[in-house]
């Protein structure tokens, strides 16, 4: 589509403003984490890594980081298994309610987090507490998995739609069993989609706070919840800035890797 010069300039300005609204606050968080002024005065009088050292020695921050990692890994593992199985069922088979199943799988990512959190909290208290299972790490992992499944499902379904079934059929015509055809043919073709989906699922779980608030017990504190609970403490403000900067950086890495893997997968499928 050919656009006039004024239209192109307008679009570029609008895009620049949009990116500025998104990324300038994140940049300010990173700068404030290096600000020697405890009150985060602006402009900063200098740069220091003193608060980074304090954050490293903060037991609460380190424990919260480890809790977020464990919750993210657990939710990602569940999402990889269930999301992949559902994707294969929906894409490879025709059955009654297939479209409804696809809709129900994708729905949690579209629902407001507070709605999902309240619903899960009610369900856990109604079903699990009578069985002696209270809110804790298990409920956090299950809560995160409800929306992590979506990204794995979407990645795998998109890859399967670009795959030709003739490769698997050829392998079975040559004597391979269904399992052998999956291991030697199908899995290598969907592997990058699985990795990309897993990275995105981990990133979503790692910085989730709304659902976590409703599903975590009193002894479970993830990194986002630790940040939120310490924001009102003036003495903790510099350390909170450091932890927030780390959270941003740790979230960017899996998202970047997932984007690169998805791009490589799409390029390979066109060759």
Short mmCIF file of C-alpha atoms in Angstrom, two decimals:
data_model
loop_
_atom_site.label_atom_id
_atom_site.label_comp_id
_atom_site.label_asym_id
_atom_site.label_seq_id
_atom_site.Cartn_x
_atom_site.Cartn_y
_atom_site.Cartn_z
CA UNK A 1 0.00 0.00 0.00
CA UNK A 2 1.43 3.35 -1.11
CA UNK A 3 1.04 6.20 1.38
CA UNK A 4 1.66 9.87 0.87
CA UNK A 5 4.63 11.48 2.58
CA UNK A 6 2.48 13.30 5.21
CA UNK A 7 0.70 10.03 6.01
CA UNK A 8 4.00 8.19 6.48
CA UNK A 9 5.30 10.94 8.75
CA UNK A 10 2.10 10.91 10.78
CA UNK A 11 2.27 7.13 11.20
CA UNK A 12 5.90 7.30 12.29
CA UNK A 13 5.16 10.02 14.84
CA UNK A 14 2.18 8.06 16.18
CA UNK A 15 4.28 4.88 16.41
CA UNK A 16 7.07 6.77 18.15
CA UNK A 17 4.66 8.22 20.71
CA UNK A 18 3.16 4.81 21.31
CA UNK A 19 6.57 3.23 21.92
CA UNK A 20 7.55 6.15 24.15
CA UNK A 21 4.49 5.66 26.36
CA UNK A 22 5.38 1.98 26.73
CA UNK A 23 9.16 2.04 27.09
CA UNK A 24 10.10 5.39 28.64
CA UNK A 25 8.59 4.40 32.05
CA UNK A 26 10.56 1.14 31.90
CA UNK A 27 13.72 3.10 31.15
CA UNK A 28 13.01 5.40 34.10
CA UNK A 29 12.76 2.38 36.39
CA UNK A 30 16.19 1.22 35.20
CA UNK A 31 17.69 4.69 35.72
CA UNK A 32 16.14 5.02 39.19
CA UNK A 33 17.68 1.69 40.16
CA UNK A 34 21.07 3.42 39.67
CA UNK A 35 20.03 6.66 41.38
CA UNK A 36 22.06 7.30 44.57
CA UNK A 37 19.20 9.41 45.96
CA UNK A 38 16.96 7.25 48.15
CA UNK A 39 13.93 9.40 47.26
CA UNK A 40 14.57 8.89 43.51
CA UNK A 41 15.01 12.61 42.91
CA UNK A 42 15.19 13.71 39.29
CA UNK A 43 17.51 14.22 37.58
CA UNK A 44 19.73 11.77 39.45
CA UNK A 45 22.85 13.36 40.93
CA UNK A 46 24.90 10.40 39.77
CA UNK A 47 24.89 6.67 39.20
CA UNK A 48 25.60 3.91 41.69
CA UNK A 49 25.26 0.14 42.02
CA UNK A 50 24.83 0.41 45.80
CA UNK A 51 21.11 -0.43 45.66
CA UNK A 52 21.85 -3.41 43.41
CA UNK A 53 24.14 -4.78 46.10
CA UNK A 54 21.44 -4.21 48.73
CA UNK A 55 18.89 -5.98 46.55
CA UNK A 56 21.26 -8.92 46.07
CA UNK A 57 21.57 -9.29 49.83
CA UNK A 58 17.83 -8.91 50.43
CA UNK A 59 16.57 -12.26 51.65
CA UNK A 60 12.97 -11.38 50.90
CA UNK A 61 13.72 -10.44 47.29
CA UNK A 62 15.79 -13.58 46.68
CA UNK A 63 13.16 -15.84 48.19
CA UNK A 64 10.46 -14.15 46.10
CA UNK A 65 12.58 -14.57 42.97
CA UNK A 66 13.02 -18.28 43.62
CA UNK A 67 9.29 -18.63 44.28
CA UNK A 68 8.51 -16.96 40.93
CA UNK A 69 10.95 -19.27 39.14
CA UNK A 70 9.40 -22.38 40.70
CA UNK A 71 5.87 -21.23 39.90
CA UNK A 72 6.87 -20.36 36.34
CA UNK A 73 8.56 -23.71 35.73
CA UNK A 74 5.61 -25.64 37.15
CA UNK A 75 3.03 -23.71 35.15
CA UNK A 76 5.14 -24.01 31.99
CA UNK A 77 5.47 -27.79 32.39
CA UNK A 78 1.69 -28.19 32.75
CA UNK A 79 1.07 -25.83 29.83
CA UNK A 80 3.49 -27.70 27.55
CA UNK A 81 1.82 -31.05 28.19
CA UNK A 82 -1.83 -29.98 28.09
CA UNK A 83 -1.42 -27.28 25.45
CA UNK A 84 0.38 -29.64 23.08
CA UNK A 85 -2.10 -32.48 23.55
CA UNK A 86 -5.08 -30.18 22.96
CA UNK A 87 -3.40 -28.63 19.92
CA UNK A 88 -2.85 -32.03 18.30
CA UNK A 89 -6.40 -33.13 19.13
CA UNK A 90 -7.95 -29.98 17.65
CA UNK A 91 -5.76 -29.83 14.55
CA UNK A 92 -5.46 -33.50 13.63
CA UNK A 93 -8.91 -34.85 14.46
CA UNK A 94 -12.50 -33.97 13.66
CA UNK A 95 -14.99 -34.46 16.49
CA UNK A 96 -18.12 -32.93 17.94
CA UNK A 97 -17.38 -29.77 19.92
CA UNK A 98 -13.94 -29.19 18.40
CA UNK A 99 -14.50 -25.46 17.84
CA UNK A 100 -16.03 -25.10 21.28
CA UNK A 101 -12.97 -26.74 22.82
CA UNK A 102 -10.68 -24.34 20.97
CA UNK A 103 -12.72 -21.39 22.25
CA UNK A 104 -12.67 -22.63 25.85
CA UNK A 105 -8.90 -23.12 25.75
CA UNK A 106 -8.25 -19.59 24.48
CA UNK A 107 -10.87 -17.89 26.68
CA UNK A 108 -8.79 -17.59 29.92
CA UNK A 109 -6.26 -15.25 28.27
CA UNK A 110 -9.09 -12.88 27.30
CA UNK A 111 -10.81 -12.82 30.69
CA UNK A 112 -9.85 -10.07 33.17
CA UNK A 113 -7.26 -11.38 35.60
CA UNK A 114 -9.35 -10.44 38.61
CA UNK A 115 -12.27 -12.51 37.30
CA UNK A 116 -10.02 -15.53 36.82
CA UNK A 117 -8.45 -14.99 40.23
CA UNK A 118 -11.77 -14.75 42.08
CA UNK A 119 -13.14 -17.79 40.25
CA UNK A 120 -10.04 -19.88 41.04
CA UNK A 121 -10.01 -18.74 44.67
CA UNK A 122 -13.63 -19.79 45.08
CA UNK A 123 -13.03 -23.11 43.34
CA UNK A 124 -9.95 -23.93 45.42
CA UNK A 125 -11.66 -23.07 48.70
CA UNK A 126 -14.75 -25.06 47.76
CA UNK A 127 -13.05 -28.16 46.33
CA UNK A 128 -9.53 -28.40 47.75
CA UNK A 129 -9.82 -27.06 51.29
CA UNK A 130 -12.27 -29.81 52.36
CA UNK A 131 -9.63 -32.27 51.13
CA UNK A 132 -6.96 -30.64 53.27
CA UNK A 133 -5.23 -28.75 50.43
CA UNK A 134 -5.04 -25.04 51.18
CA UNK A 135 -3.84 -22.12 49.10
CA UNK A 136 -0.13 -22.34 48.39
CA UNK A 137 2.42 -23.05 45.68
CA UNK A 138 0.26 -25.77 44.13
CA UNK A 139 -2.71 -23.45 43.65
CA UNK A 140 -0.44 -20.70 42.25
CA UNK A 141 0.98 -23.12 39.67
CA UNK A 142 -2.48 -24.33 38.66
CA UNK A 143 -3.75 -20.74 38.45
CA UNK A 144 -0.87 -19.68 36.21
CA UNK A 145 -1.26 -22.77 34.05
CA UNK A 146 -4.82 -21.74 33.13
CA UNK A 147 -3.53 -18.91 30.94
CA UNK A 148 -0.09 -20.35 30.10
CA UNK A 149 -1.80 -23.22 28.25
CA UNK A 150 -3.15 -20.68 25.77
CA UNK A 151 0.22 -19.53 24.45
CA UNK A 152 1.52 -23.08 24.05
CA UNK A 153 -1.71 -24.12 22.34
CA UNK A 154 -1.59 -21.17 19.93
CA UNK A 155 2.06 -21.77 19.02
CA UNK A 156 1.65 -25.50 18.41
CA UNK A 157 -1.63 -25.15 16.48
CA UNK A 158 -0.10 -22.49 14.24
CA UNK A 159 2.87 -24.76 13.52
CA UNK A 160 0.70 -27.80 12.84
CA UNK A 161 -1.40 -25.81 10.37
CA UNK A 162 1.74 -25.05 8.36
CA UNK A 163 2.88 -28.67 8.39
CA UNK A 164 2.06 -31.09 5.62
CA UNK A 165 0.81 -34.45 6.86
CA UNK A 166 2.47 -36.19 3.93
CA UNK A 167 5.80 -36.46 5.79
CA UNK A 168 4.28 -38.52 8.59
CA UNK A 169 2.29 -40.61 6.13
CA UNK A 170 5.45 -41.30 4.15
CA UNK A 171 7.25 -42.43 7.30
CA UNK A 172 4.42 -44.82 8.19
CA UNK A 173 4.29 -46.12 4.60
CA UNK A 174 7.95 -47.02 5.02
CA UNK A 175 7.13 -49.11 8.09
CA UNK A 176 7.43 -46.63 10.97
CA UNK A 177 4.92 -46.89 13.78
CA UNK A 178 2.83 -43.87 14.75
CA UNK A 179 5.09 -43.26 17.74
CA UNK A 180 8.23 -43.57 15.64
CA UNK A 181 6.84 -41.18 13.03
CA UNK A 182 6.04 -38.68 15.75
CA UNK A 183 9.51 -38.89 17.32
CA UNK A 184 11.47 -38.80 14.03
CA UNK A 185 9.27 -36.52 11.92
CA UNK A 186 6.61 -34.58 13.80
CA UNK A 187 8.46 -33.63 16.97
CA UNK A 188 11.51 -32.10 15.20
CA UNK A 189 9.13 -29.96 13.15
CA UNK A 190 7.17 -28.65 16.16
CA UNK A 191 10.11 -28.47 18.58
CA UNK A 192 10.84 -24.78 18.02
CA UNK A 193 7.14 -23.94 18.46
CA UNK A 194 7.15 -25.84 21.76
CA UNK A 195 10.23 -23.98 22.98
CA UNK A 196 8.76 -20.62 21.93
CA UNK A 197 5.46 -21.42 23.63
CA UNK A 198 7.25 -22.58 26.77
CA UNK A 199 9.33 -19.39 26.95
CA UNK A 200 6.26 -17.20 26.54
CA UNK A 201 4.38 -19.22 29.15
CA UNK A 202 7.24 -18.81 31.62
CA UNK A 203 7.40 -15.06 30.98
CA UNK A 204 3.64 -14.72 31.54
CA UNK A 205 3.80 -16.69 34.78
CA UNK A 206 6.90 -14.91 36.03
CA UNK A 207 5.36 -11.44 36.09
CA UNK A 208 1.75 -12.37 36.93
CA UNK A 209 0.33 -10.64 40.00
CA UNK A 210 -3.48 -10.49 39.81
CA UNK A 211 -4.20 -14.24 39.66
CA UNK A 212 -1.34 -14.87 42.09
CA UNK A 213 -2.92 -12.54 44.66
CA UNK A 214 -6.05 -14.70 44.77
CA UNK A 215 -4.37 -18.12 44.59
CA UNK A 216 -1.30 -17.73 46.83
CA UNK A 217 -1.43 -18.67 50.47
CA UNK A 218 0.06 -16.59 53.29
CA UNK A 219 3.46 -18.24 52.94
CA UNK A 220 3.82 -17.79 49.17
CA UNK A 221 5.20 -14.50 47.85
CA UNK A 222 6.28 -14.18 44.23
CA UNK A 223 8.52 -11.39 42.98
CA UNK A 224 5.69 -9.18 41.62
CA UNK A 225 3.81 -9.49 44.92
CA UNK A 226 7.00 -8.64 46.83
CA UNK A 227 7.41 -5.50 44.71
CA UNK A 228 3.80 -4.48 45.23
CA UNK A 229 3.90 -5.02 48.99
CA UNK A 230 7.12 -2.99 49.37
CA UNK A 231 6.17 -0.04 47.16
CA UNK A 232 4.53 1.78 50.09
CA UNK A 233 7.72 1.57 52.18
CA UNK A 234 9.92 4.65 51.49
CA UNK A 235 13.06 2.96 52.81
CA UNK A 236 12.58 0.11 50.34
CA UNK A 237 11.99 2.30 47.27
CA UNK A 238 15.54 1.99 45.81
CA UNK A 239 15.59 -1.78 46.27
CA UNK A 240 12.12 -2.02 44.73
CA UNK A 241 13.40 -0.13 41.69
CA UNK A 242 16.26 -2.59 41.36
CA UNK A 243 13.99 -5.63 41.67
CA UNK A 244 11.54 -4.10 39.18
CA UNK A 245 14.40 -3.52 36.72
CA UNK A 246 15.54 -7.12 37.15
CA UNK A 247 11.97 -8.31 36.59
CA UNK A 248 11.77 -6.34 33.33
CA UNK A 249 15.11 -7.69 32.12
CA UNK A 250 14.25 -11.28 33.04
CA UNK A 251 10.90 -10.98 31.26
CA UNK A 252 12.46 -9.57 28.09
CA UNK A 253 14.86 -12.48 27.60
CA UNK A 254 12.32 -15.33 27.13
CA UNK A 255 10.03 -13.08 25.07
CA UNK A 256 12.91 -12.15 22.75
CA UNK A 257 14.00 -15.77 22.39
CA UNK A 258 10.42 -16.87 21.72
CA UNK A 259 10.06 -14.18 19.05
CA UNK A 260 13.27 -15.28 17.35
CA UNK A 261 12.24 -18.93 17.44
CA UNK A 262 8.79 -18.11 16.04
CA UNK A 263 10.37 -16.10 13.23
CA UNK A 264 12.79 -18.90 12.39
CA UNK A 265 9.94 -21.41 12.43
CA UNK A 266 7.83 -19.29 10.11
CA UNK A 267 10.78 -18.77 7.75
CA UNK A 268 11.57 -22.49 7.69
CA UNK A 269 7.98 -23.40 6.92
CA UNK A 270 8.04 -21.22 3.78
CA UNK A 271 11.17 -22.80 2.35
#
